[in-house]
């Protein structure tokens, strides 16, 4: 949605790893077990992915989704951005309760081609699981499962939560209540992006 609305490139290590897994590349196969069970992939692999992506797409602004997820990743990002002479202007923290997360993953559908994300309960996607943007297949993610969610939340609480204080200290953290509907949350994110441009 951010790319379509603002023309800013967005990348997500999770999306890259899913594509690598679907293509059966060595990276996809090496990380498939970890992603499928909700663990965090090593910082080294993730930081290399981001550096490669920035070499190709870096320029006038970009958004990372699901990165950084650990303090070492955030520290590496600082050095990468210094090398790219790009200051970090905004870190958006979407506050979502564990109940909301559980409800959302139980009905999440994702386009295998472009990553568009929706829900089984919206529109007529349950009957016709086809992406409205690119006609790709809308599928359930294999890590959207109650047991895997437990592990993902454990990783989040232990390794990702400390990033709130890290970016608060850096003066770039903005919190948004992510429990509300998609349009309202996107409206708030858009305002933050516009204000920081
Ligand atoms: P996501 O699509 O952001 O939910 O990520 C799916 C999975 O990819 C996660 O559960 C992790 O296994 C892996 N992953 C994505 N981003 C990161 C990251 N920044 N650090 C480590 N592992 C990640």
Coordinates of N, CA and C and ligand atoms in Angstrom, one line a residue:
X1 N 0.8 -1.2 0.0 CA 0.0 0.0 0.0 C 0.9 1.3 0.0
X2 N 2.0 1.2 0.8 CA 2.8 2.4 0.8 C 3.5 2.7 -0.5
X3 N 3.9 1.6 -1.2 CA 4.5 1.8 -2.5 C 3.5 2.3 -3.5
X4 N 2.3 1.8 -3.5 CA 1.3 2.2 -4.4 C 0.9 3.7 -4.2
X5 N 0.8 4.1 -2.9 CA 0.3 5.4 -2.5 C 1.4 6.5 -2.7
X6 N 2.6 6.1 -2.2 CA 3.7 7.1 -2.2 C 4.8 6.9 -3.2
X7 N 4.8 5.8 -3.8 CA 5.9 5.5 -4.8 C 7.2 5.3 -4.1
X8 N 7.2 4.9 -2.8 CA 8.4 4.6 -2.1 C 8.6 3.1 -2.1
X9 N 9.8 2.7 -2.5 CA 10.1 1.2 -2.4 C 10.0 0.7 -1.0
X10 N 9.4 -0.5 -0.8 CA 9.3 -1.1 0.5 C 9.9 -2.5 0.4
X11 N 10.7 -2.9 1.4 CA 11.2 -4.3 1.4 C 11.0 -4.9 2.7
X12 N 10.9 -6.2 2.7 CA 10.6 -7.0 3.9 C 11.5 -8.2 3.8
X13 N 12.4 -8.5 4.8 CA 13.2 -9.7 4.7 C 12.3 -11.0 4.7
X14 N 11.1 -10.9 5.4 CA 10.2 -12.1 5.4 C 9.7 -12.4 4.0
X15 N 9.4 -11.3 3.3 CA 8.9 -11.5 1.9 C 10.0 -12.1 1.0
X16 N 11.2 -11.5 1.2 CA 12.3 -12.0 0.4 C 12.6 -13.5 0.6
X17 N 12.6 -13.8 1.9 CA 12.8 -15.2 2.3 C 11.8 -16.2 1.8
X18 N 10.5 -15.7 1.8 CA 9.4 -16.6 1.3 C 9.6 -16.8 -0.2
X19 N 10.0 -15.8 -0.9 CA 10.2 -15.9 -2.4 C 11.4 -16.9 -2.6
X20 N 12.5 -16.7 -1.9 CA 13.7 -17.6 -2.0 C 13.3 -19.0 -1.8
X21 N 12.5 -19.2 -0.7 CA 12.0 -20.6 -0.4 C 11.2 -21.2 -1.6
X22 N 10.2 -20.4 -2.1 CA 9.4 -20.8 -3.2 C 10.2 -21.2 -4.4
X23 N 11.3 -20.4 -4.6 CA 12.1 -20.6 -5.8 C 13.1 -21.8 -5.6
X24 N 13.3 -22.2 -4.3 CA 14.2 -23.3 -4.0 C 15.6 -22.9 -4.1
X25 N 15.9 -21.6 -3.8 CA 17.4 -21.2 -3.9 C 18.1 -21.7 -2.6
X26 N 19.4 -21.7 -2.6 CA 20.2 -22.1 -1.4 C 19.8 -21.3 -0.2
X27 N 19.6 -20.0 -0.3 CA 19.2 -19.2 0.8 C 17.8 -19.6 1.3
X28 N 16.9 -19.8 0.4 CA 15.5 -20.1 0.7 C 15.5 -21.5 1.5
X29 N 16.3 -22.4 1.0 CA 16.3 -23.8 1.6 C 17.0 -23.7 3.0
X30 N 18.1 -22.9 3.1 CA 18.8 -22.8 4.4 C 17.9 -22.2 5.5
X31 N 17.0 -21.2 5.1 CA 16.3 -20.5 6.1 C 14.9 -21.0 6.3
X32 N 14.4 -22.0 5.4 CA 13.0 -22.4 5.5 C 12.6 -23.0 6.8
X33 N 13.5 -23.8 7.4 CA 13.1 -24.4 8.7 C 12.8 -23.3 9.8
X34 N 13.8 -22.3 9.8 CA 13.6 -21.3 10.8 C 12.4 -20.5 10.6
X35 N 12.1 -20.0 9.4 CA 11.0 -19.2 9.1 C 9.7 -19.9 9.4
X36 N 9.7 -21.2 9.0 CA 8.4 -22.0 9.1 C 8.1 -22.2 10.6
X37 N 9.1 -22.2 11.5 CA 8.9 -22.5 12.9 C 8.8 -21.2 13.7
X38 N 9.0 -20.1 13.1 CA 8.8 -18.8 13.8 C 10.0 -18.3 14.5
X39 N 11.2 -18.9 14.2 CA 12.4 -18.4 14.8 C 13.0 -17.2 14.0
X40 N 13.9 -16.5 14.6 CA 14.5 -15.4 13.8 C 15.7 -15.9 13.1
X41 N 15.8 -15.5 11.8 CA 17.0 -15.9 11.0 C 18.2 -15.1 11.5
X42 N 19.4 -15.6 11.2 CA 20.6 -15.0 11.8 C 20.7 -13.5 11.3
X43 N 21.3 -12.7 12.2 CA 21.4 -11.3 11.9 C 22.3 -11.1 10.7
X44 N 23.3 -12.0 10.5 CA 24.3 -11.9 9.4 C 23.5 -12.0 8.1
X45 N 22.7 -13.0 8.0 CA 21.9 -13.3 6.7 C 21.0 -12.1 6.4
X46 N 20.3 -11.6 7.5 CA 19.3 -10.6 7.3 C 20.0 -9.3 6.9
X47 N 21.1 -8.9 7.5 CA 21.8 -7.7 7.2 C 22.3 -7.7 5.8
X48 N 22.8 -8.9 5.4 CA 23.3 -9.0 4.0 C 22.2 -8.8 3.0
X49 N 21.0 -9.4 3.3 CA 19.9 -9.2 2.4 C 19.5 -7.7 2.2
X50 N 19.5 -7.0 3.4 CA 19.2 -5.6 3.3 C 20.2 -4.8 2.5
X51 N 21.5 -5.1 2.8 CA 22.6 -4.4 2.0 C 22.5 -4.6 0.5
X52 N 22.2 -5.9 0.1 CA 22.0 -6.2 -1.3 C 20.9 -5.4 -1.9
X53 N 19.8 -5.4 -1.1 CA 18.6 -4.7 -1.6 C 18.9 -3.2 -1.8
X54 N 19.6 -2.6 -0.8 CA 19.9 -1.2 -0.9 C 20.8 -0.9 -2.0
X55 N 21.7 -1.8 -2.3 CA 22.6 -1.5 -3.5 C 21.8 -1.4 -4.7
X56 N 20.7 -2.2 -4.9 CA 19.9 -2.2 -6.1 C 18.8 -1.1 -6.0
X57 N 18.2 -0.8 -4.9 CA 17.0 0.1 -4.8 C 17.3 1.4 -4.0
X58 N 18.4 1.5 -3.3 CA 18.6 2.6 -2.4 C 18.5 3.9 -3.3
X59 N 18.1 5.0 -2.7 CA 18.0 6.2 -3.5 C 17.3 7.2 -2.7
X60 N 16.1 7.6 -3.2 CA 15.4 8.7 -2.6 C 14.3 8.1 -1.7
X61 N 14.7 7.5 -0.6 CA 13.7 7.0 0.4 C 13.3 5.6 0.2
X62 N 13.1 4.9 1.3 CA 12.7 3.5 1.3 C 12.1 3.2 2.7
X63 N 11.4 2.1 2.7 CA 10.7 1.6 3.9 C 11.1 0.2 4.1
X64 N 11.5 -0.1 5.4 CA 11.7 -1.5 5.7 C 10.6 -2.0 6.6
X65 N 10.0 -3.2 6.2 CA 8.9 -3.8 6.9 C 9.4 -5.1 7.6
X66 N 9.4 -5.1 8.9 CA 9.9 -6.3 9.7 C 11.4 -6.3 9.8
X67 N 12.0 -5.1 9.7 CA 13.5 -5.0 9.8 C 13.7 -3.6 10.4
X68 N 14.6 -3.4 11.4 CA 15.3 -4.5 12.1 C 14.4 -5.1 13.2
X69 N 14.8 -6.3 13.6 CA 14.1 -7.1 14.6 C 14.9 -7.4 15.8
X70 N 16.2 -7.0 15.8 CA 17.1 -7.2 16.9 C 17.9 -6.0 17.1
X71 N 18.5 -5.8 18.3 CA 19.4 -4.6 18.5 C 20.6 -4.7 17.6
X72 N 21.3 -5.9 17.4 CA 22.4 -6.0 16.5 C 22.0 -5.6 15.1
X73 N 20.8 -5.9 14.6 CA 20.4 -5.5 13.3 C 20.3 -4.0 13.2
X74 N 19.7 -3.4 14.3 CA 19.5 -1.9 14.3 C 20.9 -1.2 14.3
X75 N 21.9 -1.8 15.0 CA 23.2 -1.2 15.0 C 23.9 -1.3 13.6
X76 N 23.7 -2.5 13.0 CA 24.2 -2.6 11.6 C 23.6 -1.7 10.7
X77 N 22.3 -1.5 10.8 CA 21.5 -0.5 10.0 C 22.1 0.9 10.1
X78 N 22.5 1.2 11.3 CA 23.0 2.6 11.5 C 24.3 2.8 10.7
X79 N 25.2 1.8 10.7 CA 26.4 1.9 9.9 C 26.1 1.9 8.4
X80 N 25.2 1.0 8.0 CA 24.8 1.0 6.6 C 24.3 2.3 6.1
X81 N 23.4 2.9 6.9 CA 22.8 4.2 6.5 C 23.9 5.3 6.5
X82 N 24.9 5.3 7.4 CA 25.9 6.3 7.3 C 26.7 6.1 6.0
X83 N 27.0 4.8 5.6 CA 27.7 4.6 4.3 C 26.8 5.1 3.2
X84 N 25.5 5.0 3.3 CA 24.6 5.5 2.2 C 24.3 7.0 2.3
X85 N 24.8 7.6 3.3 CA 24.5 9.0 3.6 C 23.0 9.3 3.7
X86 N 22.3 8.4 4.3 CA 20.9 8.5 4.4 C 20.5 8.4 5.9
X87 N 19.9 9.5 6.4 CA 19.6 9.5 7.9 C 18.3 8.7 8.0
X88 N 18.1 8.0 9.2 CA 16.9 7.3 9.5 C 15.9 8.4 10.1
X89 N 14.8 8.6 9.4 CA 13.9 9.7 9.8 C 12.7 9.2 10.7
X90 N 12.4 8.0 10.5 CA 11.1 7.5 11.2 C 11.2 6.0 11.5
X91 N 10.8 5.7 12.7 CA 10.6 4.3 13.1 C 9.2 4.1 13.6
X92 N 8.3 3.5 12.8 CA 6.9 3.3 13.1 C 6.7 2.1 13.9
X93 N 6.1 2.2 15.1 CA 5.9 1.1 16.0 C 4.4 0.8 16.0
X94 N 4.0 -0.3 15.4 CA 2.5 -0.7 15.4 C 2.2 -1.5 16.6
X95 N 1.5 -0.9 17.5 CA 1.1 -1.5 18.7 C -0.1 -2.4 18.5
X96 N 0.0 -3.7 18.6 CA -1.1 -4.6 18.3 C -1.2 -5.6 19.4
X97 N -2.3 -5.9 20.0 CA -2.5 -6.8 21.1 C -2.2 -8.3 20.5
X98 N -1.9 -9.2 21.4 CA -1.6 -10.6 21.0 C -3.0 -11.2 20.5
X99 N -4.1 -10.7 21.1 CA -5.4 -11.3 20.6 C -5.7 -10.8 19.2
X100 N -5.4 -9.6 18.9 CA -5.6 -9.1 17.5 C -4.7 -9.8 16.5
X101 N -3.4 -10.0 16.9 CA -2.5 -10.7 16.1 C -3.0 -12.1 15.8
X102 N -3.5 -12.8 16.8 CA -4.0 -14.2 16.6 C -5.2 -14.2 15.7
X103 N -6.1 -13.2 15.9 CA -7.3 -13.2 15.0 C -6.8 -12.9 13.6
X104 N -5.9 -12.0 13.4 CA -5.5 -11.6 12.0 C -4.8 -12.7 11.3
X105 N -3.9 -13.4 12.0 CA -3.2 -14.5 11.3 C -4.1 -15.7 10.9
X106 N -5.2 -15.8 11.7 CA -6.1 -16.9 11.5 C -6.9 -16.8 10.1
X107 N -6.9 -15.5 9.6 CA -7.7 -15.3 8.4 C -6.8 -14.6 7.3
X108 N -5.5 -14.5 7.6 CA -4.7 -13.7 6.6 C -4.5 -14.5 5.3
X109 N -4.6 -13.7 4.2 CA -4.3 -14.3 2.9 C -3.3 -13.4 2.3
X110 N -2.3 -14.0 1.5 CA -1.3 -13.1 0.9 C -1.1 -13.5 -0.5
X111 N -0.9 -12.5 -1.3 CA -0.6 -12.8 -2.8 C 0.8 -13.3 -2.9
X112 N 0.9 -14.5 -3.6 CA 2.2 -15.1 -3.8 C 3.1 -14.3 -4.7
X113 N 2.5 -13.5 -5.6 CA 3.3 -12.7 -6.5 C 3.7 -11.4 -6.0
X114 N 2.7 -10.5 -5.5 CA 3.1 -9.2 -5.2 C 3.1 -8.9 -3.7
X115 N 2.6 -9.8 -2.9 CA 2.7 -9.6 -1.4 C 1.4 -8.9 -0.9
X116 N 0.5 -8.5 -1.7 CA -0.7 -7.9 -1.2 C -1.3 -8.8 -0.1
X117 N -1.7 -8.1 1.0 CA -2.3 -8.9 2.1 C -3.7 -8.5 2.4
X118 N -4.5 -9.5 2.6 CA -5.9 -9.2 2.9 C -6.4 -10.3 3.9
X119 N -7.7 -10.4 4.0 CA -8.3 -11.4 5.0 C -9.4 -12.2 4.3
X120 N -9.5 -13.4 4.8 CA -10.6 -14.3 4.3 C -12.0 -13.7 4.4
X121 N -12.1 -12.8 5.4 CA -13.4 -12.2 5.7 C -13.7 -11.0 4.8
X122 N -12.7 -10.5 4.1 CA -13.0 -9.3 3.3 C -13.3 -9.6 1.8
X123 N -14.2 -8.8 1.3 CA -14.6 -9.0 -0.1 C -15.1 -10.4 -0.4
X124 N -14.8 -10.9 -1.6 CA -15.2 -12.3 -1.8 C -13.9 -13.2 -2.0
X125 N -12.9 -12.8 -1.2 CA -11.6 -13.5 -1.4 C -11.7 -15.0 -1.0
X126 N -12.7 -15.3 -0.1 CA -12.8 -16.7 0.4 C -13.2 -17.6 -0.8
X127 N -14.2 -17.0 -1.6 CA -14.6 -17.8 -2.8 C -13.7 -17.7 -4.0
X128 N -13.0 -16.5 -4.2 CA -12.2 -16.3 -5.3 C -10.8 -15.7 -4.8
X129 N -9.9 -16.6 -4.4 CA -8.7 -16.1 -3.9 C -7.7 -15.6 -4.9
X130 N -8.0 -14.5 -5.6 CA -7.2 -14.0 -6.6 C -6.8 -12.5 -6.3
X131 N -5.5 -12.2 -6.4 CA -5.1 -10.8 -6.1 C -5.8 -9.8 -7.0
X132 N -6.3 -8.7 -6.4 CA -7.0 -7.7 -7.2 C -6.0 -6.8 -8.0
X133 N -4.7 -6.8 -7.6 CA -3.7 -6.0 -8.2 C -3.0 -6.7 -9.4
X134 N -2.7 -8.0 -9.1 CA -1.8 -8.6 -10.2 C -2.3 -10.0 -10.6
X135 N -3.5 -10.4 -10.1 CA -4.1 -11.7 -10.5 C -3.4 -12.9 -9.9
X136 N -2.4 -12.6 -9.1 CA -1.6 -13.8 -8.5 C -2.5 -14.5 -7.5
X137 N -2.1 -15.7 -7.1 CA -2.9 -16.5 -6.2 C -2.8 -16.0 -4.7
X138 N -3.9 -15.9 -4.0 CA -3.9 -15.5 -2.6 C -3.9 -16.8 -1.8
X139 N -2.9 -16.9 -1.0 CA -2.7 -18.1 -0.2 C -2.5 -17.8 1.3
X140 N -2.7 -18.9 2.1 CA -2.4 -18.7 3.5 C -0.8 -18.9 3.7
X141 N -0.2 -18.2 4.6 CA 1.2 -18.4 4.9 C 1.4 -19.6 5.8
X142 N 2.5 -20.4 5.5 CA 2.6 -21.6 6.3 C 3.1 -21.4 7.7
X143 N 3.4 -20.1 8.0 CA 3.8 -19.8 9.4 C 2.6 -19.1 10.2
X144 N 1.5 -19.0 9.5 CA 0.3 -18.4 10.2 C -0.5 -19.5 10.9
X145 N 0.1 -19.9 12.0 CA -0.4 -21.1 12.7 C -0.3 -20.8 14.2
X146 N -1.2 -21.3 15.0 CA -1.2 -21.0 16.4 C 0.1 -21.3 17.1
X147 N 0.6 -22.5 16.9 CA 1.9 -23.0 17.5 C 3.0 -22.1 17.1
X148 N 3.1 -21.8 15.8 CA 4.2 -21.0 15.3 C 4.1 -19.6 15.9
X149 N 2.9 -19.1 16.0 CA 2.7 -17.8 16.6 C 3.3 -17.6 18.0
X150 N 3.2 -18.7 18.8 CA 3.7 -18.7 20.1 C 5.2 -18.4 20.1
X151 N 5.9 -19.1 19.1 CA 7.4 -18.9 19.0 C 7.7 -17.4 18.5
X152 N 6.8 -17.0 17.5 CA 7.1 -15.6 17.0 C 6.9 -14.6 18.0
X153 N 5.9 -14.8 18.9 CA 5.7 -13.8 20.0 C 6.8 -13.8 21.0
X154 N 7.3 -15.0 21.2 CA 8.5 -15.2 22.2 C 9.7 -14.4 21.6
X155 N 10.0 -14.6 20.3 CA 11.1 -13.9 19.7 C 10.8 -12.4 19.8
X156 N 9.6 -12.0 19.5 CA 9.3 -10.6 19.5 C 9.5 -10.0 20.9
X157 N 9.0 -10.7 21.9 CA 9.1 -10.1 23.3 C 10.5 -10.1 23.8
X158 N 11.3 -11.1 23.4 CA 12.7 -11.1 23.9 C 13.7 -10.3 23.0
X159 N 13.5 -10.3 21.7 CA 14.6 -9.6 20.9 C 14.1 -8.4 20.2
X160 N 12.8 -8.2 19.9 CA 12.4 -7.1 19.1 C 11.9 -5.9 20.0
X161 N 11.2 -6.3 21.1 CA 10.7 -5.3 22.0 C 11.7 -4.2 22.4
X162 N 13.0 -4.6 22.7 CA 14.0 -3.6 23.1 C 14.2 -2.5 22.1
X163 N 13.8 -2.7 20.8 CA 14.0 -1.7 19.8 C 13.2 -0.5 20.1
X164 N 12.1 -0.6 20.8 CA 11.2 0.6 21.1 C 12.1 1.6 21.9
X165 N 12.8 1.1 22.9 CA 13.6 2.1 23.7 C 14.8 2.6 22.8
X166 N 15.3 1.7 22.0 CA 16.5 2.1 21.1 C 16.1 3.3 20.2
X167 N 14.9 3.2 19.6 CA 14.5 4.2 18.6 C 13.9 5.4 19.4
X168 N 13.4 5.2 20.5 CA 12.8 6.3 21.4 C 14.0 7.2 21.7
X169 N 15.1 6.6 22.1 CA 16.3 7.3 22.5 C 16.9 8.1 21.3
X170 N 16.7 7.5 20.1 CA 17.2 8.2 18.9 C 16.3 9.3 18.4
X171 N 15.1 9.4 19.1 CA 14.2 10.5 18.8 C 13.3 10.3 17.5
X172 N 13.3 9.0 17.0 CA 12.6 8.8 15.7 C 11.3 7.9 15.9
X173 N 11.1 7.4 17.1 CA 10.0 6.5 17.3 C 8.6 7.1 17.3
X174 N 7.7 6.6 16.6 CA 6.3 7.0 16.6 C 5.4 5.8 16.7
X175 N 4.6 5.8 17.8 CA 3.7 4.6 18.0 C 2.3 4.9 17.4
X176 N 1.8 3.8 16.9 CA 0.4 3.9 16.3 C -0.4 2.7 16.8
X177 N -1.6 2.9 17.2 CA -2.5 1.8 17.6 C -2.9 1.0 16.4
X178 N -2.3 -0.2 16.3 CA -2.6 -1.0 15.1 C -3.8 -1.9 15.3
X179 N -4.5 -1.8 16.4 CA -5.7 -2.7 16.6 C -6.9 -2.2 15.8
X180 N -6.8 -1.0 15.3 CA -8.0 -0.4 14.5 C -8.0 -0.9 13.1
X181 N -9.0 -0.5 12.4 CA -9.2 -1.1 11.0 C -8.1 -0.5 10.1
X182 N -7.9 -1.3 9.0 CA -6.8 -1.1 8.0 C -6.7 0.4 7.5
X183 N -7.9 1.0 7.1 CA -7.9 2.3 6.6 C -7.4 3.4 7.6
X184 N -7.9 3.2 8.8 CA -7.5 4.2 9.9 C -6.0 4.1 10.2
X185 N -5.5 2.9 10.3 CA -4.1 2.7 10.6 C -3.3 3.2 9.4
X186 N -3.7 2.9 8.2 CA -3.0 3.4 7.0 C -3.0 5.0 7.0
X187 N -4.1 5.6 7.4 CA -4.2 7.0 7.4 C -3.2 7.6 8.4
X188 N -3.0 7.0 9.5 CA -2.0 7.5 10.5 C -0.6 7.3 10.0
X189 N -0.3 6.1 9.3 CA 1.0 5.9 8.8 C 1.3 6.9 7.7
X190 N 0.3 7.2 6.9 CA 0.5 8.2 5.8 C 0.9 9.5 6.3
X191 N 0.1 10.0 7.4 CA 0.4 11.3 7.9 C 1.9 11.3 8.5
X192 N 2.3 10.3 9.1 CA 3.7 10.3 9.6 C 4.7 10.4 8.5
X193 N 4.4 9.6 7.4 CA 5.3 9.7 6.3 C 5.4 11.1 5.6
X194 N 4.2 11.6 5.5 CA 4.1 13.0 4.9 C 4.8 14.0 5.8
X195 N 4.7 13.9 7.1 CA 5.3 14.9 8.0 C 6.8 14.7 8.0
X196 N 7.3 13.5 7.7 CA 8.8 13.3 7.7 C 9.4 13.5 6.4
X197 N 8.6 13.8 5.3 CA 9.2 13.9 4.0 C 10.0 15.2 3.8
Ligands
LIG1 P1 7.5 -11.6 8.4 O1 7.1 -11.8 6.9 O2 8.1 -10.2 8.6 O3 6.4 -12.0 9.3 O4 8.7 -12.6 8.6 C1 8.5 -14.0 8.4 C2 9.7 -14.7 9.0 O5 11.0 -14.4 8.3 C3 10.0 -14.4 10.5 O6 9.2 -15.2 11.4 C4 11.5 -14.8 10.6 O7 11.7 -16.2 10.6 C5 12.1 -14.3 9.3 N1 12.4 -12.8 9.4 C6 11.8 -11.8 8.8 N2 12.4 -10.6 9.1 C7 13.5 -10.9 9.9 C8 14.4 -10.2 10.6 N3 14.5 -8.8 10.5 N4 15.3 -10.9 11.4 C9 15.3 -12.2 11.5 N5 14.4 -13.0 10.9 C10 13.5 -12.4 10.1

